[in-house]
Amino acid sequence: MRGLSRFMDVHDRYILKWQQALDSGDASSLDFMADEYYVTFFWGEDNRPVYYERQEAFDGMIQSVSQLRGAKKLFEHRVIRMRDDDHAVVFFEQIIQMGNRVLARMLTVENWAIIENQWLMTREVEEHL
């Protein structure tokens, strides 16, 4: 349970940093990605997944934060499970909204690991709803 409690603090700070980034338009504090990080997006049943490695994903995130300045990113129905004390998996429904308007909804699975004494995200899967 000790590992879960510590990781929850890390992920709570990650969520806070996301909101601060969207408020300011500055994504520089969101670099929680391991060197080997990658993300896969599933955009619908008729499309093949889109895959981005770390640098492409980070560049895209910077662009998105700039374009979505003032939006809210909600982490709904979050579930965290520990593989062991050094590895965590997080599942949640991600909702991006501007005012009362929902811009995007997706199911997200994040994999995190302790690398060089810090929690970093190693991979992510996004399924758009």
JSON list of C-alpha atoms in Angstrom, two decimals:
[
{"chain": "A", "resi": 1, "resn": "MET", "atom": "CA", "xyz": [0.00, 0.00, 0.00]},
{"chain": "A", "resi": 2, "resn": "ARG", "atom": "CA", "xyz": [2.98, 2.29, 0.62]},
{"chain": "A", "resi": 3, "resn": "GLY", "atom": "CA", "xyz": [3.86, 2.31, -3.09]},
{"chain": "A", "resi": 4, "resn": "LEU", "atom": "CA", "xyz": [0.27, 3.11, -4.07]},
{"chain": "A", "resi": 5, "resn": "SER", "atom": "CA", "xyz": [0.05, 6.04, -1.67]},
{"chain": "A", "resi": 6, "resn": "ARG", "atom": "CA", "xyz": [3.33, 7.51, -2.92]},
{"chain": "A", "resi": 7, "resn": "PHE", "atom": "CA", "xyz": [2.36, 7.06, -6.54]},
{"chain": "A", "resi": 8, "resn": "MET", "atom": "CA", "xyz": [-1.08, 8.62, -5.98]},
{"chain": "A", "resi": 9, "resn": "ASP", "atom": "CA", "xyz": [0.70, 11.75, -4.72]},
{"chain": "A", "resi": 10, "resn": "VAL", "atom": "CA", "xyz": [2.78, 11.80, -7.92]},
{"chain": "A", "resi": 11, "resn": "HIS", "atom": "CA", "xyz": [-0.26, 11.36, -10.15]},
{"chain": "A", "resi": 12, "resn": "ASP", "atom": "CA", "xyz": [-2.23, 13.99, -8.23]},
{"chain": "A", "resi": 13, "resn": "ARG", "atom": "CA", "xyz": [0.62, 16.46, -8.86]},
{"chain": "A", "resi": 14, "resn": "TYR", "atom": "CA", "xyz": [0.61, 15.43, -12.54]},
{"chain": "A", "resi": 15, "resn": "ILE", "atom": "CA", "xyz": [-3.12, 16.27, -12.77]},
{"chain": "A", "resi": 16, "resn": "LEU", "atom": "CA", "xyz": [-2.50, 19.63, -11.07]},
{"chain": "A", "resi": 17, "resn": "LYS", "atom": "CA", "xyz": [0.35, 20.42, -13.47]},
{"chain": "A", "resi": 18, "resn": "TRP", "atom": "CA", "xyz": [-1.95, 19.64, -16.40]},
{"chain": "A", "resi": 19, "resn": "GLN", "atom": "CA", "xyz": [-4.49, 22.18, -15.20]},
{"chain": "A", "resi": 20, "resn": "GLN", "atom": "CA", "xyz": [-1.79, 24.77, -14.57]},
{"chain": "A", "resi": 21, "resn": "ALA", "atom": "CA", "xyz": [-0.48, 24.20, -18.10]},
{"chain": "A", "resi": 22, "resn": "LEU", "atom": "CA", "xyz": [-3.94, 24.65, -19.62]},
{"chain": "A", "resi": 23, "resn": "ASP", "atom": "CA", "xyz": [-4.49, 27.79, -17.55]},
{"chain": "A", "resi": 24, "resn": "SER", "atom": "CA", "xyz": [-1.19, 29.33, -18.64]},
{"chain": "A", "resi": 25, "resn": "GLY", "atom": "CA", "xyz": [-0.70, 27.81, -22.11]},
{"chain": "A", "resi": 26, "resn": "ASP", "atom": "CA", "xyz": [2.79, 26.62, -21.03]},
{"chain": "A", "resi": 27, "resn": "ALA", "atom": "CA", "xyz": [3.37, 22.85, -21.17]},
{"chain": "A", "resi": 28, "resn": "SER", "atom": "CA", "xyz": [7.03, 22.86, -20.12]},
{"chain": "A", "resi": 29, "resn": "SER", "atom": "CA", "xyz": [6.23, 21.44, -16.66]},
{"chain": "A", "resi": 30, "resn": "LEU", "atom": "CA", "xyz": [4.49, 18.39, -18.18]},
{"chain": "A", "resi": 31, "resn": "ASP", "atom": "CA", "xyz": [7.63, 16.48, -19.12]},
{"chain": "A", "resi": 32, "resn": "PHE", "atom": "CA", "xyz": [6.90, 13.30, -17.16]},
{"chain": "A", "resi": 33, "resn": "MET", "atom": "CA", "xyz": [7.88, 11.05, -20.10]},
{"chain": "A", "resi": 34, "resn": "ALA", "atom": "CA", "xyz": [10.63, 8.46, -19.97]},
{"chain": "A", "resi": 35, "resn": "ASP", "atom": "CA", "xyz": [13.13, 8.43, -22.84]},
{"chain": "A", "resi": 36, "resn": "GLU", "atom": "CA", "xyz": [11.48, 5.30, -24.27]},
{"chain": "A", "resi": 37, "resn": "TYR", "atom": "CA", "xyz": [7.93, 6.72, -23.91]},
{"chain": "A", "resi": 38, "resn": "TYR", "atom": "CA", "xyz": [5.42, 6.24, -26.71]},
{"chain": "A", "resi": 39, "resn": "VAL", "atom": "CA", "xyz": [1.69, 6.81, -27.11]},
{"chain": "A", "resi": 40, "resn": "THR", "atom": "CA", "xyz": [-0.85, 5.08, -29.32]},
{"chain": "A", "resi": 41, "resn": "PHE", "atom": "CA", "xyz": [-4.09, 6.81, -30.32]},
{"chain": "A", "resi": 42, "resn": "PHE", "atom": "CA", "xyz": [-7.13, 4.91, -31.52]},
{"chain": "A", "resi": 43, "resn": "TRP", "atom": "CA", "xyz": [-9.37, 7.37, -33.40]},
{"chain": "A", "resi": 44, "resn": "GLY", "atom": "CA", "xyz": [-12.31, 5.10, -34.19]},
{"chain": "A", "resi": 45, "resn": "GLU", "atom": "CA", "xyz": [-13.26, 1.68, -35.43]},
{"chain": "A", "resi": 46, "resn": "ASP", "atom": "CA", "xyz": [-12.45, 2.36, -39.08]},
{"chain": "A", "resi": 47, "resn": "ASN", "atom": "CA", "xyz": [-9.01, 3.86, -38.57]},
{"chain": "A", "resi": 48, "resn": "ARG", "atom": "CA", "xyz": [-5.68, 2.28, -37.78]},
{"chain": "A", "resi": 49, "resn": "PRO", "atom": "CA", "xyz": [-3.95, 3.45, -34.59]},
{"chain": "A", "resi": 50, "resn": "VAL", "atom": "CA", "xyz": [-1.55, 6.37, -34.71]},
{"chain": "A", "resi": 51, "resn": "TYR", "atom": "CA", "xyz": [1.75, 5.94, -32.86]},
{"chain": "A", "resi": 52, "resn": "TYR", "atom": "CA", "xyz": [4.04, 8.70, -31.58]},
{"chain": "A", "resi": 53, "resn": "GLU", "atom": "CA", "xyz": [7.40, 8.40, -29.90]},
{"chain": "A", "resi": 54, "resn": "ARG", "atom": "CA", "xyz": [8.49, 10.70, -27.09]},
{"chain": "A", "resi": 55, "resn": "GLN", "atom": "CA", "xyz": [9.62, 13.81, -28.97]},
{"chain": "A", "resi": 56, "resn": "GLU", "atom": "CA", "xyz": [6.67, 13.83, -31.38]},
{"chain": "A", "resi": 57, "resn": "ALA", "atom": "CA", "xyz": [4.28, 13.31, -28.48]},
{"chain": "A", "resi": 58, "resn": "PHE", "atom": "CA", "xyz": [5.85, 16.09, -26.42]},
{"chain": "A", "resi": 59, "resn": "ASP", "atom": "CA", "xyz": [5.81, 18.51, -29.37]},
{"chain": "A", "resi": 60, "resn": "GLY", "atom": "CA", "xyz": [2.15, 17.67, -29.99]},
{"chain": "A", "resi": 61, "resn": "MET", "atom": "CA", "xyz": [1.33, 18.19, -26.32]},
{"chain": "A", "resi": 62, "resn": "ILE", "atom": "CA", "xyz": [2.96, 21.64, -26.35]},
{"chain": "A", "resi": 63, "resn": "GLN", "atom": "CA", "xyz": [0.90, 22.57, -29.41]},
{"chain": "A", "resi": 64, "resn": "SER", "atom": "CA", "xyz": [-2.32, 21.22, -27.87]},
{"chain": "A", "resi": 65, "resn": "VAL", "atom": "CA", "xyz": [-1.80, 23.07, -24.58]},
{"chain": "A", "resi": 66, "resn": "SER", "atom": "CA", "xyz": [-1.22, 26.30, -26.48]},
{"chain": "A", "resi": 67, "resn": "GLN", "atom": "CA", "xyz": [-4.38, 25.80, -28.57]},
{"chain": "A", "resi": 68, "resn": "LEU", "atom": "CA", "xyz": [-6.50, 24.73, -25.58]},
{"chain": "A", "resi": 69, "resn": "ARG", "atom": "CA", "xyz": [-5.48, 27.51, -23.21]},
{"chain": "A", "resi": 70, "resn": "GLY", "atom": "CA", "xyz": [-8.29, 28.04, -20.71]},
{"chain": "A", "resi": 71, "resn": "ALA", "atom": "CA", "xyz": [-9.75, 24.55, -21.17]},
{"chain": "A", "resi": 72, "resn": "LYS", "atom": "CA", "xyz": [-10.19, 21.98, -18.41]},
{"chain": "A", "resi": 73, "resn": "LYS", "atom": "CA", "xyz": [-8.84, 18.44, -18.55]},
{"chain": "A", "resi": 74, "resn": "LEU", "atom": "CA", "xyz": [-10.83, 16.12, -16.32]},
{"chain": "A", "resi": 75, "resn": "PHE", "atom": "CA", "xyz": [-9.50, 12.77, -15.12]},
{"chain": "A", "resi": 76, "resn": "GLU", "atom": "CA", "xyz": [-12.78, 10.96, -14.41]},
{"chain": "A", "resi": 77, "resn": "HIS", "atom": "CA", "xyz": [-13.21, 7.46, -12.93]},
{"chain": "A", "resi": 78, "resn": "ARG", "atom": "CA", "xyz": [-9.48, 7.15, -12.24]},
{"chain": "A", "resi": 79, "resn": "VAL", "atom": "CA", "xyz": [-8.27, 3.70, -11.21]},
{"chain": "A", "resi": 80, "resn": "ILE", "atom": "CA", "xyz": [-4.67, 3.08, -10.16]},
{"chain": "A", "resi": 81, "resn": "ARG", "atom": "CA", "xyz": [-3.16, -0.38, -9.84]},
{"chain": "A", "resi": 82, "resn": "MET", "atom": "CA", "xyz": [0.39, -1.18, -8.83]},
{"chain": "A", "resi": 83, "resn": "ARG", "atom": "CA", "xyz": [2.25, -3.94, -10.67]},
{"chain": "A", "resi": 84, "resn": "ASP", "atom": "CA", "xyz": [4.81, -3.70, -7.86]},
{"chain": "A", "resi": 85, "resn": "ASP", "atom": "CA", "xyz": [6.30, -0.84, -5.82]},
{"chain": "A", "resi": 86, "resn": "ASP", "atom": "CA", "xyz": [8.10, 0.55, -8.89]},
{"chain": "A", "resi": 87, "resn": "HIS", "atom": "CA", "xyz": [5.43, 0.17, -11.61]},
{"chain": "A", "resi": 88, "resn": "ALA", "atom": "CA", "xyz": [1.90, 1.59, -11.83]},
{"chain": "A", "resi": 89, "resn": "VAL", "atom": "CA", "xyz": [-0.94, 1.49, -14.34]},
{"chain": "A", "resi": 90, "resn": "VAL", "atom": "CA", "xyz": [-3.55, 4.26, -14.39]},
{"chain": "A", "resi": 91, "resn": "PHE", "atom": "CA", "xyz": [-6.90, 4.12, -16.19]},
{"chain": "A", "resi": 92, "resn": "PHE", "atom": "CA", "xyz": [-9.31, 7.05, -16.51]},
{"chain": "A", "resi": 93, "resn": "GLU", "atom": "CA", "xyz": [-11.80, 8.77, -18.76]},
{"chain": "A", "resi": 94, "resn": "GLN", "atom": "CA", "xyz": [-10.20, 11.96, -20.02]},
{"chain": "A", "resi": 95, "resn": "ILE", "atom": "CA", "xyz": [-12.60, 14.79, -20.80]},
{"chain": "A", "resi": 96, "resn": "ILE", "atom": "CA", "xyz": [-11.41, 18.05, -22.30]},
{"chain": "A", "resi": 97, "resn": "GLN", "atom": "CA", "xyz": [-13.88, 20.87, -22.07]},
{"chain": "A", "resi": 98, "resn": "MET", "atom": "CA", "xyz": [-13.97, 24.58, -22.78]},
{"chain": "A", "resi": 99, "resn": "GLY", "atom": "CA", "xyz": [-16.63, 26.18, -20.62]},
{"chain": "A", "resi": 100, "resn": "ASN", "atom": "CA", "xyz": [-19.63, 23.85, -20.80]},
{"chain": "A", "resi": 101, "resn": "ARG", "atom": "CA", "xyz": [-18.63, 22.44, -24.20]},
{"chain": "A", "resi": 102, "resn": "VAL", "atom": "CA", "xyz": [-16.96, 19.00, -24.33]},
{"chain": "A", "resi": 103, "resn": "LEU", "atom": "CA", "xyz": [-14.19, 19.07, -26.94]},
{"chain": "A", "resi": 104, "resn": "ALA", "atom": "CA", "xyz": [-12.93, 15.50, -26.54]},
{"chain": "A", "resi": 105, "resn": "ARG", "atom": "CA", "xyz": [-13.54, 12.33, -24.56]},
{"chain": "A", "resi": 106, "resn": "MET", "atom": "CA", "xyz": [-11.21, 9.37, -24.46]},
{"chain": "A", "resi": 107, "resn": "LEU", "atom": "CA", "xyz": [-10.31, 6.40, -22.35]},
{"chain": "A", "resi": 108, "resn": "THR", "atom": "CA", "xyz": [-6.69, 6.52, -21.26]},
{"chain": "A", "resi": 109, "resn": "VAL", "atom": "CA", "xyz": [-4.28, 3.90, -19.91]},
{"chain": "A", "resi": 110, "resn": "GLU", "atom": "CA", "xyz": [-0.93, 5.16, -18.62]},
{"chain": "A", "resi": 111, "resn": "ASN", "atom": "CA", "xyz": [2.02, 2.99, -17.59]},
{"chain": "A", "resi": 112, "resn": "TRP", "atom": "CA", "xyz": [4.46, 4.54, -15.11]},
{"chain": "A", "resi": 113, "resn": "ALA", "atom": "CA", "xyz": [7.76, 3.32, -13.67]},
{"chain": "A", "resi": 114, "resn": "ILE", "atom": "CA", "xyz": [10.42, 4.56, -11.30]},
{"chain": "A", "resi": 115, "resn": "ILE", "atom": "CA", "xyz": [13.41, 5.40, -13.49]},
{"chain": "A", "resi": 116, "resn": "GLU", "atom": "CA", "xyz": [16.50, 6.98, -11.95]},
{"chain": "A", "resi": 117, "resn": "ASN", "atom": "CA", "xyz": [14.59, 7.62, -8.70]},
{"chain": "A", "resi": 118, "resn": "GLN", "atom": "CA", "xyz": [11.61, 9.40, -10.27]},
{"chain": "A", "resi": 119, "resn": "TRP", "atom": "CA", "xyz": [8.20, 8.35, -11.54]},
{"chain": "A", "resi": 120, "resn": "LEU", "atom": "CA", "xyz": [8.01, 8.63, -15.34]},
{"chain": "A", "resi": 121, "resn": "MET", "atom": "CA", "xyz": [5.38, 7.58, -17.85]},
{"chain": "A", "resi": 122, "resn": "THR", "atom": "CA", "xyz": [6.67, 4.83, -20.15]},
{"chain": "A", "resi": 123, "resn": "ARG", "atom": "CA", "xyz": [3.68, 4.40, -22.46]},
{"chain": "A", "resi": 124, "resn": "GLU", "atom": "CA", "xyz": [0.12, 5.55, -22.98]},
{"chain": "A", "resi": 125, "resn": "VAL", "atom": "CA", "xyz": [-2.91, 4.36, -24.93]},
{"chain": "A", "resi": 126, "resn": "GLU", "atom": "CA", "xyz": [-5.76, 6.70, -25.92]},
{"chain": "A", "resi": 127, "resn": "GLU", "atom": "CA", "xyz": [-9.11, 5.41, -27.20]},
{"chain": "A", "resi": 128, "resn": "HIS", "atom": "CA", "xyz": [-11.32, 8.25, -28.45]},
{"chain": "A", "resi": 129, "resn": "LEU", "atom": "CA", "xyz": [-15.01, 8.05, -27.66]}
]
